[in-house]
PDB file of C-alpha atoms in Angstrom:
ATOM      1  CA  ASP Y   1     127.341 133.657 155.456  1.00 81.00           C
ATOM      2  CA  SER Y   2     126.018 136.506 153.317  1.00 86.00           C
ATOM      3  CA  GLY Y   3     122.815 136.981 155.322  1.00 92.00           C
ATOM      4  CA  VAL Y   4     120.657 136.085 152.310  1.00 96.00           C
ATOM      5  CA  THR Y   5     118.593 132.934 152.793  1.00 97.00           C
ATOM      6  CA  GLN Y   6     116.941 130.754 150.191  1.00 97.00           C
ATOM      7  CA  THR Y   7     114.571 127.832 150.526  1.00 97.00           C
ATOM      8  CA  PRO Y   8     114.396 125.061 149.653  1.00 97.00           C
ATOM      9  CA  LYS Y   9     117.993 124.057 149.110  1.00 95.00           C
ATOM     10  CA  HIS Y  10     117.063 121.281 146.672  1.00 96.00           C
ATOM     11  CA  LEU Y  11     113.904 120.654 144.715  1.00 97.00           C
ATOM     12  CA  ILE Y  12     113.112 117.727 142.447  1.00 97.00           C
ATOM     13  CA  THR Y  13     109.944 117.855 140.400  1.00 97.00           C
ATOM     14  CA  ALA Y  14     108.449 116.576 137.163  1.00 97.00           C
ATOM     15  CA  THR Y  15     107.951 118.275 133.831  1.00 98.00           C
ATOM     16  CA  GLY Y  16     104.797 120.342 133.634  1.00 97.00           C
ATOM     17  CA  GLN Y  17     104.748 121.112 137.333  1.00 98.00           C
ATOM     18  CA  ARG Y  18     104.948 124.455 139.121  1.00 98.00           C
ATOM     19  CA  VAL Y  19     107.319 125.381 141.945  1.00 98.00           C
ATOM     20  CA  THR Y  20     107.954 128.387 144.151  1.00 98.00           C
ATOM     21  CA  LEU Y  21     111.404 129.399 145.319  1.00 98.00           C
ATOM     22  CA  ARG Y  22     111.757 131.716 148.268  1.00 98.00           C
ATOM     23  CA  CYS Y  23     114.379 134.305 149.151  1.00 98.00           C
ATOM     24  CA  SER Y  24     114.859 136.472 152.211  1.00 98.00           C
ATOM     25  CA  PRO Y  25     117.259 139.377 151.674  1.00 97.00           C
ATOM     26  CA  ARG Y  26     119.788 140.654 154.192  1.00 95.00           C
ATOM     27  CA  SER Y  27     118.227 142.652 156.962  1.00 94.00           C
ATOM     28  CA  GLY Y  28     117.445 146.135 155.681  1.00 91.00           C
ATOM     29  CA  ASP Y  29     118.136 145.407 152.005  1.00 94.00           C
ATOM     30  CA  LEU Y  30     115.359 146.611 149.727  1.00 94.00           C
ATOM     31  CA  SER Y  31     116.633 145.142 146.461  1.00 94.00           C
ATOM     32  CA  VAL Y  32     116.286 141.505 145.448  1.00 96.00           C
ATOM     33  CA  TYR Y  33     117.720 140.021 142.259  1.00 95.00           C
ATOM     34  CA  TRP Y  34     117.060 136.564 140.823  1.00 96.00           C
ATOM     35  CA  TYR Y  35     119.560 134.656 138.677  1.00 95.00           C
ATOM     36  CA  GLN Y  36     119.610 131.305 136.941  1.00 95.00           C
ATOM     37  CA  GLN Y  37     122.876 129.388 136.713  1.00 92.00           C
ATOM     38  CA  SER Y  38     123.043 126.507 134.287  1.00 88.00           C
ATOM     39  CA  LEU Y  39     125.998 124.676 132.799  1.00 78.00           C
ATOM     40  CA  ASP Y  40     125.410 125.860 129.245  1.00 73.00           C
ATOM     41  CA  GLN Y  41     124.161 129.401 129.910  1.00 72.00           C
ATOM     42  CA  GLY Y  42     126.283 130.522 132.833  1.00 81.00           C
ATOM     43  CA  LEU Y  43     124.780 133.005 135.280  1.00 88.00           C
ATOM     44  CA  GLN Y  44     121.788 134.779 133.768  1.00 90.00           C
ATOM     45  CA  PHE Y  45     120.016 137.728 135.327  1.00 90.00           C
ATOM     46  CA  LEU Y  46     116.274 137.115 135.531  1.00 94.00           C
ATOM     47  CA  ILE Y  47     114.572 139.947 137.378  1.00 95.00           C
ATOM     48  CA  HIS Y  48     115.072 142.680 139.976  1.00 94.00           C
ATOM     49  CA  TYR Y  49     112.701 144.053 142.583  1.00 95.00           C
ATOM     50  CA  TYR Y  50     113.133 147.116 144.736  1.00 94.00           C
ATOM     51  CA  ASN Y  51     110.878 147.621 147.761  1.00 94.00           C
ATOM     52  CA  GLY Y  52     108.077 145.598 146.211  1.00 95.00           C
ATOM     53  CA  GLU Y  53     108.288 146.995 142.698  1.00 95.00           C
ATOM     54  CA  GLU Y  54     109.727 145.340 139.622  1.00 95.00           C
ATOM     55  CA  ARG Y  55     112.627 147.472 138.358  1.00 92.00           C
ATOM     56  CA  ALA Y  56     114.402 145.440 135.706  1.00 90.00           C
ATOM     57  CA  LYS Y  57     113.864 142.302 133.672  1.00 91.00           C
ATOM     58  CA  GLY Y  58     116.503 140.149 132.097  1.00 89.00           C
ATOM     59  CA  ASN Y  59     116.223 136.840 130.312  1.00 82.00           C
ATOM     60  CA  ILE Y  60     113.154 135.689 132.183  1.00 92.00           C
ATOM     61  CA  LEU Y  61     110.736 133.335 130.439  1.00 94.00           C
ATOM     62  CA  GLU Y  62     107.019 134.093 130.386  1.00 96.00           C
ATOM     63  CA  ARG Y  63     106.465 130.862 132.359  1.00 97.00           C
ATOM     64  CA  PHE Y  64     108.421 132.424 135.222  1.00 97.00           C
ATOM     65  CA  SER Y  65     107.208 135.196 137.472  1.00 97.00           C
ATOM     66  CA  ALA Y  66     108.333 136.805 140.681  1.00 97.00           C
ATOM     67  CA  GLN Y  67     107.133 139.130 143.352  1.00 97.00           C
ATOM     68  CA  GLN Y  68     108.467 140.904 146.415  1.00 98.00           C
ATOM     69  CA  PHE Y  69     106.258 141.115 149.470  1.00 97.00           C
ATOM     70  CA  PRO Y  70     105.853 143.934 152.034  1.00 96.00           C
ATOM     71  CA  ASP Y  71     108.239 142.150 154.399  1.00 96.00           C
ATOM     72  CA  LEU Y  72     110.763 142.271 151.494  1.00 96.00           C
ATOM     73  CA  HIS Y  73     111.057 138.538 150.962  1.00 97.00           C
ATOM     74  CA  SER Y  74     110.706 137.470 147.366  1.00 98.00           C
ATOM     75  CA  GLU Y  75     109.343 134.437 145.568  1.00 98.00           C
ATOM     76  CA  LEU Y  76     110.185 133.146 142.126  1.00 98.00           C
ATOM     77  CA  ASN Y  77     107.435 131.066 140.551  1.00 98.00           C
ATOM     78  CA  LEU Y  78     108.340 128.637 137.779  1.00 98.00           C
ATOM     79  CA  SER Y  79     105.492 126.963 135.921  1.00 97.00           C
ATOM     80  CA  SER Y  80     105.039 124.413 133.136  1.00 97.00           C
ATOM     81  CA  LEU Y  81     108.498 123.188 133.993  1.00 98.00           C
ATOM     82  CA  GLU Y  82     110.716 121.718 131.295  1.00 97.00           C
ATOM     83  CA  LEU Y  83     113.866 119.624 131.556  1.00 96.00           C
ATOM     84  CA  GLY Y  84     115.880 122.655 130.497  1.00 94.00           C
ATOM     85  CA  ASP Y  85     114.754 124.589 133.567  1.00 96.00           C
ATOM     86  CA  SER Y  86     116.978 122.384 135.723  1.00 96.00           C
ATOM     87  CA  ALA Y  87     119.528 124.782 137.172  1.00 96.00           C
ATOM     88  CA  LEU Y  88     120.714 126.579 140.259  1.00 95.00           C
ATOM     89  CA  TYR Y  89     118.576 129.586 141.099  1.00 97.00           C
ATOM     90  CA  PHE Y  90     120.210 132.307 143.138  1.00 96.00           C
ATOM     91  CA  CYS Y  91     118.835 135.382 144.693  1.00 97.00           C
ATOM     92  CA  ALA Y  92     120.951 138.318 145.730  1.00 95.00           C
ATOM     93  CA  SER Y  93     120.192 141.431 147.699  1.00 95.00           C
ATOM     94  CA  SER Y  94     121.637 144.890 147.970  1.00 91.00           C
ATOM     95  CA  GLY Y  95     120.952 147.828 150.196  1.00 85.00           C
ATOM     96  CA  THR Y  96     121.807 151.492 150.243  1.00 74.00           C
ATOM     97  CA  ALA Y  97     125.234 150.632 148.858  1.00 68.00           C
ATOM     98  CA  ASP Y  98     123.460 149.377 145.787  1.00 70.00           C
ATOM     99  CA  TYR Y  99     126.694 148.565 144.022  1.00 76.00           C
ATOM    100  CA  GLU Y 100     127.321 145.677 146.427  1.00 84.00           C
ATOM    101  CA  GLN Y 101     125.324 142.534 145.775  1.00 88.00           C
ATOM    102  CA  TYR Y 102     125.228 139.622 148.203  1.00 91.00           C
ATOM    103  CA  PHE Y 103     124.179 136.176 147.063  1.00 94.00           C
ATOM    104  CA  GLY Y 104     122.208 133.480 148.806  1.00 95.00           C
ATOM    105  CA  PRO Y 105     123.296 129.823 148.775  1.00 94.00           C
ATOM    106  CA  GLY Y 106     120.940 128.975 145.912  1.00 95.00           C
ATOM    107  CA  THR Y 107     118.170 126.479 145.207  1.00 97.00           C
ATOM    108  CA  ARG Y 108     119.068 123.536 143.032  1.00 96.00           C
ATOM    109  CA  LEU Y 109     116.087 122.632 140.853  1.00 97.00           C
ATOM    110  CA  THR Y 110     116.003 119.297 139.078  1.00 97.00           C
ATOM    111  CA  VAL Y 111     113.203 118.671 136.613  1.00 97.00           C
ATOM    112  CA  THR Y 112     112.756 115.004 135.659  1.00 96.00           C
TER     113      THR Y 112
ATOM    114  CA  GLY X   1     125.850 143.429 122.688  1.00 46.00           C
ATOM    115  CA  GLU X   2     126.308 142.372 126.261  1.00 61.00           C
ATOM    116  CA  ASP X   3     129.166 140.005 126.769  1.00 81.00           C
ATOM    117  CA  VAL X   4     131.676 139.483 129.515  1.00 90.00           C
ATOM    118  CA  GLU X   5     134.378 137.033 128.556  1.00 92.00           C
ATOM    119  CA  GLN X   6     136.777 135.011 130.654  1.00 93.00           C
ATOM    120  CA  SER X   7     139.045 132.094 130.004  1.00 89.00           C
ATOM    121  CA  LEU X   8     137.576 128.882 131.349  1.00 90.00           C
ATOM    122  CA  PHE X   9     140.484 127.389 133.265  1.00 95.00           C
ATOM    123  CA  LEU X  10     143.630 128.404 135.105  1.00 97.00           C
ATOM    124  CA  SER X  11     146.029 126.177 136.963  1.00 97.00           C
ATOM    125  CA  VAL X  12     148.772 127.476 139.266  1.00 97.00           C
ATOM    126  CA  ARG X  13     151.115 126.091 141.894  1.00 97.00           C
ATOM    127  CA  GLU X  14     150.577 126.871 145.550  1.00 97.00           C
ATOM    128  CA  GLY X  15     152.499 129.994 146.537  1.00 97.00           C
ATOM    129  CA  ASP X  16     152.547 131.422 143.011  1.00 97.00           C
ATOM    130  CA  SER X  17     150.473 134.384 141.881  1.00 97.00           C
ATOM    131  CA  SER X  18     147.292 133.820 139.884  1.00 97.00           C
ATOM    132  CA  VAL X  19     146.031 136.277 137.314  1.00 97.00           C
ATOM    133  CA  ILE X  20     142.480 135.916 136.069  1.00 97.00           C
ATOM    134  CA  ASN X  21     141.473 138.058 133.122  1.00 96.00           C
ATOM    135  CA  CYS X  22     138.170 139.392 131.891  1.00 95.00           C
ATOM    136  CA  THR X  23     136.994 141.567 129.022  1.00 94.00           C
ATOM    137  CA  TYR X  24     133.717 143.408 129.061  1.00 90.00           C
ATOM    138  CA  THR X  25     131.767 145.318 126.451  1.00 84.00           C
ATOM    139  CA  ASP X  26     129.905 148.201 128.039  1.00 79.00           C
ATOM    140  CA  SER X  27     132.182 151.206 128.329  1.00 75.00           C
ATOM    141  CA  SER X  28     129.586 152.943 130.491  1.00 79.00           C
ATOM    142  CA  SER X  29     129.715 150.301 133.220  1.00 77.00           C
ATOM    143  CA  THR X  30     130.019 152.013 136.571  1.00 82.00           C
ATOM    144  CA  TYR X  31     131.299 149.148 138.682  1.00 89.00           C
ATOM    145  CA  LEU X  32     133.171 145.958 137.901  1.00 92.00           C
ATOM    146  CA  TYR X  33     133.268 143.018 140.254  1.00 94.00           C
ATOM    147  CA  TRP X  34     134.996 139.803 141.111  1.00 96.00           C
ATOM    148  CA  TYR X  35     133.045 137.006 142.759  1.00 95.00           C
ATOM    149  CA  LYS X  36     134.225 133.617 144.015  1.00 96.00           C
ATOM    150  CA  GLN X  37     132.084 130.490 143.906  1.00 94.00           C
ATOM    151  CA  GLU X  38     133.128 127.387 145.801  1.00 92.00           C
ATOM    152  CA  PRO X  39     131.520 124.005 145.040  1.00 86.00           C
ATOM    153  CA  GLY X  40     127.890 123.852 146.137  1.00 82.00           C
ATOM    154  CA  ALA X  41     127.883 127.446 147.345  1.00 86.00           C
ATOM    155  CA  GLY X  42     126.613 130.815 146.228  1.00 89.00           C
ATOM    156  CA  LEU X  43     128.714 133.613 144.842  1.00 92.00           C
ATOM    157  CA  GLN X  44     130.829 135.492 147.328  1.00 92.00           C
ATOM    158  CA  LEU X  45     131.656 139.112 146.561  1.00 91.00           C
ATOM    159  CA  LEU X  46     135.447 139.368 146.663  1.00 94.00           C
ATOM    160  CA  THR X  47     136.091 142.898 145.549  1.00 93.00           C
ATOM    161  CA  TYR X  48     134.913 145.555 143.153  1.00 92.00           C
ATOM    162  CA  ILE X  49     136.334 148.594 141.441  1.00 93.00           C
ATOM    163  CA  PHE X  50     134.684 151.815 140.420  1.00 91.00           C
ATOM    164  CA  SER X  51     135.129 152.638 136.771  1.00 86.00           C
ATOM    165  CA  ASN X  52     137.181 155.785 137.403  1.00 88.00           C
ATOM    166  CA  MET X  53     139.886 153.786 139.175  1.00 89.00           C
ATOM    167  CA  ASP X  54     142.816 151.962 137.602  1.00 92.00           C
ATOM    168  CA  MET X  55     143.750 149.735 140.490  1.00 95.00           C
ATOM    169  CA  LYS X  56     142.481 148.497 143.802  1.00 95.00           C
ATOM    170  CA  GLN X  57     144.373 146.423 146.324  1.00 95.00           C
ATOM    171  CA  ASP X  58     142.813 144.441 149.130  1.00 92.00           C
ATOM    172  CA  GLN X  59     145.194 142.184 151.045  1.00 94.00           C
ATOM    173  CA  ARG X  60     146.232 139.418 148.610  1.00 96.00           C
ATOM    174  CA  LEU X  61     143.915 140.674 145.867  1.00 96.00           C
ATOM    175  CA  THR X  62     144.823 143.278 143.270  1.00 97.00           C
ATOM    176  CA  VAL X  63     142.325 144.437 140.669  1.00 97.00           C
ATOM    177  CA  LEU X  64     143.552 146.216 137.549  1.00 97.00           C
ATOM    178  CA  LEU X  65     141.197 148.032 135.199  1.00 95.00           C
ATOM    179  CA  ASN X  66     142.118 149.133 131.685  1.00 93.00           C
ATOM    180  CA  LYS X  67     139.134 151.112 130.474  1.00 90.00           C
ATOM    181  CA  LYS X  68     140.579 151.753 127.050  1.00 90.00           C
ATOM    182  CA  ASP X  69     140.803 148.016 126.338  1.00 92.00           C
ATOM    183  CA  LYS X  70     137.791 147.140 128.544  1.00 91.00           C
ATOM    184  CA  HIS X  71     139.980 144.686 130.386  1.00 94.00           C
ATOM    185  CA  LEU X  72     139.753 143.712 134.042  1.00 95.00           C
ATOM    186  CA  SER X  73     142.108 141.442 135.902  1.00 97.00           C
ATOM    187  CA  LEU X  74     142.299 139.888 139.335  1.00 97.00           C
ATOM    188  CA  ARG X  75     145.671 138.985 140.772  1.00 98.00           C
ATOM    189  CA  ILE X  76     145.809 136.686 143.777  1.00 97.00           C
ATOM    190  CA  ALA X  77     149.180 136.778 145.499  1.00 97.00           C
ATOM    191  CA  ASP X  78     150.574 133.702 147.278  1.00 97.00           C
ATOM    192  CA  THR X  79     147.774 131.480 145.963  1.00 97.00           C
ATOM    193  CA  GLN X  80     146.611 128.814 148.410  1.00 96.00           C
ATOM    194  CA  THR X  81     144.682 125.569 147.887  1.00 95.00           C
ATOM    195  CA  GLY X  82     141.691 127.272 149.511  1.00 94.00           C
ATOM    196  CA  ASP X  83     141.623 129.683 146.594  1.00 97.00           C
ATOM    197  CA  SER X  84     140.558 126.881 144.259  1.00 96.00           C
ATOM    198  CA  ALA X  85     137.124 127.914 143.034  1.00 96.00           C
ATOM    199  CA  ILE X  86     135.335 129.490 140.085  1.00 95.00           C
ATOM    200  CA  TYR X  87     135.910 133.217 139.732  1.00 97.00           C
ATOM    201  CA  PHE X  88     133.350 135.391 137.989  1.00 95.00           C
ATOM    202  CA  CYS X  89     133.824 138.884 136.781  1.00 94.00           C
ATOM    203  CA  ALA X  90     130.744 141.055 136.388  1.00 92.00           C
ATOM    204  CA  GLU X  91     129.865 144.511 135.192  1.00 90.00           C
ATOM    205  CA  LYS X  92     127.077 146.757 136.364  1.00 86.00           C
ATOM    206  CA  GLU X  93     125.167 148.350 133.517  1.00 80.00           C
ATOM    207  CA  GLY X  94     122.905 151.204 134.383  1.00 77.00           C
ATOM    208  CA  THR X  95     121.181 151.180 137.736  1.00 76.00           C
ATOM    209  CA  TYR X  96     120.047 147.620 138.179  1.00 77.00           C
ATOM    210  CA  LYS X  97     121.531 145.245 135.661  1.00 81.00           C
ATOM    211  CA  TYR X  98     124.525 143.022 136.295  1.00 86.00           C
ATOM    212  CA  ILE X  99     126.189 140.993 133.543  1.00 88.00           C
ATOM    213  CA  PHE X 100     128.349 138.060 134.607  1.00 91.00           C
ATOM    214  CA  GLY X 101     131.134 136.326 132.776  1.00 92.00           C
ATOM    215  CA  THR X 102     131.243 132.593 132.237  1.00 89.00           C
ATOM    216  CA  GLY X 103     133.612 132.083 135.146  1.00 93.00           C
ATOM    217  CA  THR X 104     137.237 130.933 135.357  1.00 95.00           C
ATOM    218  CA  ARG X 105     137.902 127.710 137.216  1.00 95.00           C
ATOM    219  CA  LEU X 106     141.096 128.145 139.230  1.00 97.00           C
ATOM    220  CA  LYS X 107     142.893 125.011 140.298  1.00 97.00           C
ATOM    221  CA  VAL X 108     145.723 125.358 142.790  1.00 97.00           C
ATOM    222  CA  LEU X 109     148.237 122.533 142.776  1.00 95.00           C
ATOM    223  CA  ALA X 110     149.956 121.647 146.029  1.00 89.00           C
TER     224      ALA X 110
END
């Protein structure tokens, strides 16, 4: 158990809908990273937040957005969902040893 | 461009050593990592190496780094069936960005 929690574990929704994925980092970690893992694209970095501020953006679509709240949990919002958004979404956190990243168990999103 | 490459599959017999290889592109990467992903689970950090090191050993795991060739390897000694998983190498670029390889699926035959 890495100490990073993600909810929900599974999510099934229809095209065009909007969903919110939630991540709670390890206790004390200020950094949260979001990744998308799909069969054809591998593990893609989406976005990074540090203590509530966005610090880096990767291959994140404009339909996706994220935020980190004062209690350090983070939410990833996916809107206008398409079939191709079906994937595993992971968050990871890191603390003062910012070269160590710990992953949550992931949320499996299925868009039908 | 950013690219971390790994072979897709590796099959070994139980008790043998496994060597998983990775090539990366950014010579300025500060840290390089190996993660393990078991079915239905997240990525578990196995080990990492700082870019000014050539080798790191941690119990059954040995990481070798060849900076000149931008080549990273993970050796698992005395491979067990519980080591069957997907192994990802990753590089840290700059302060916040991590680039992951495609993963190598290791199958351990009893």
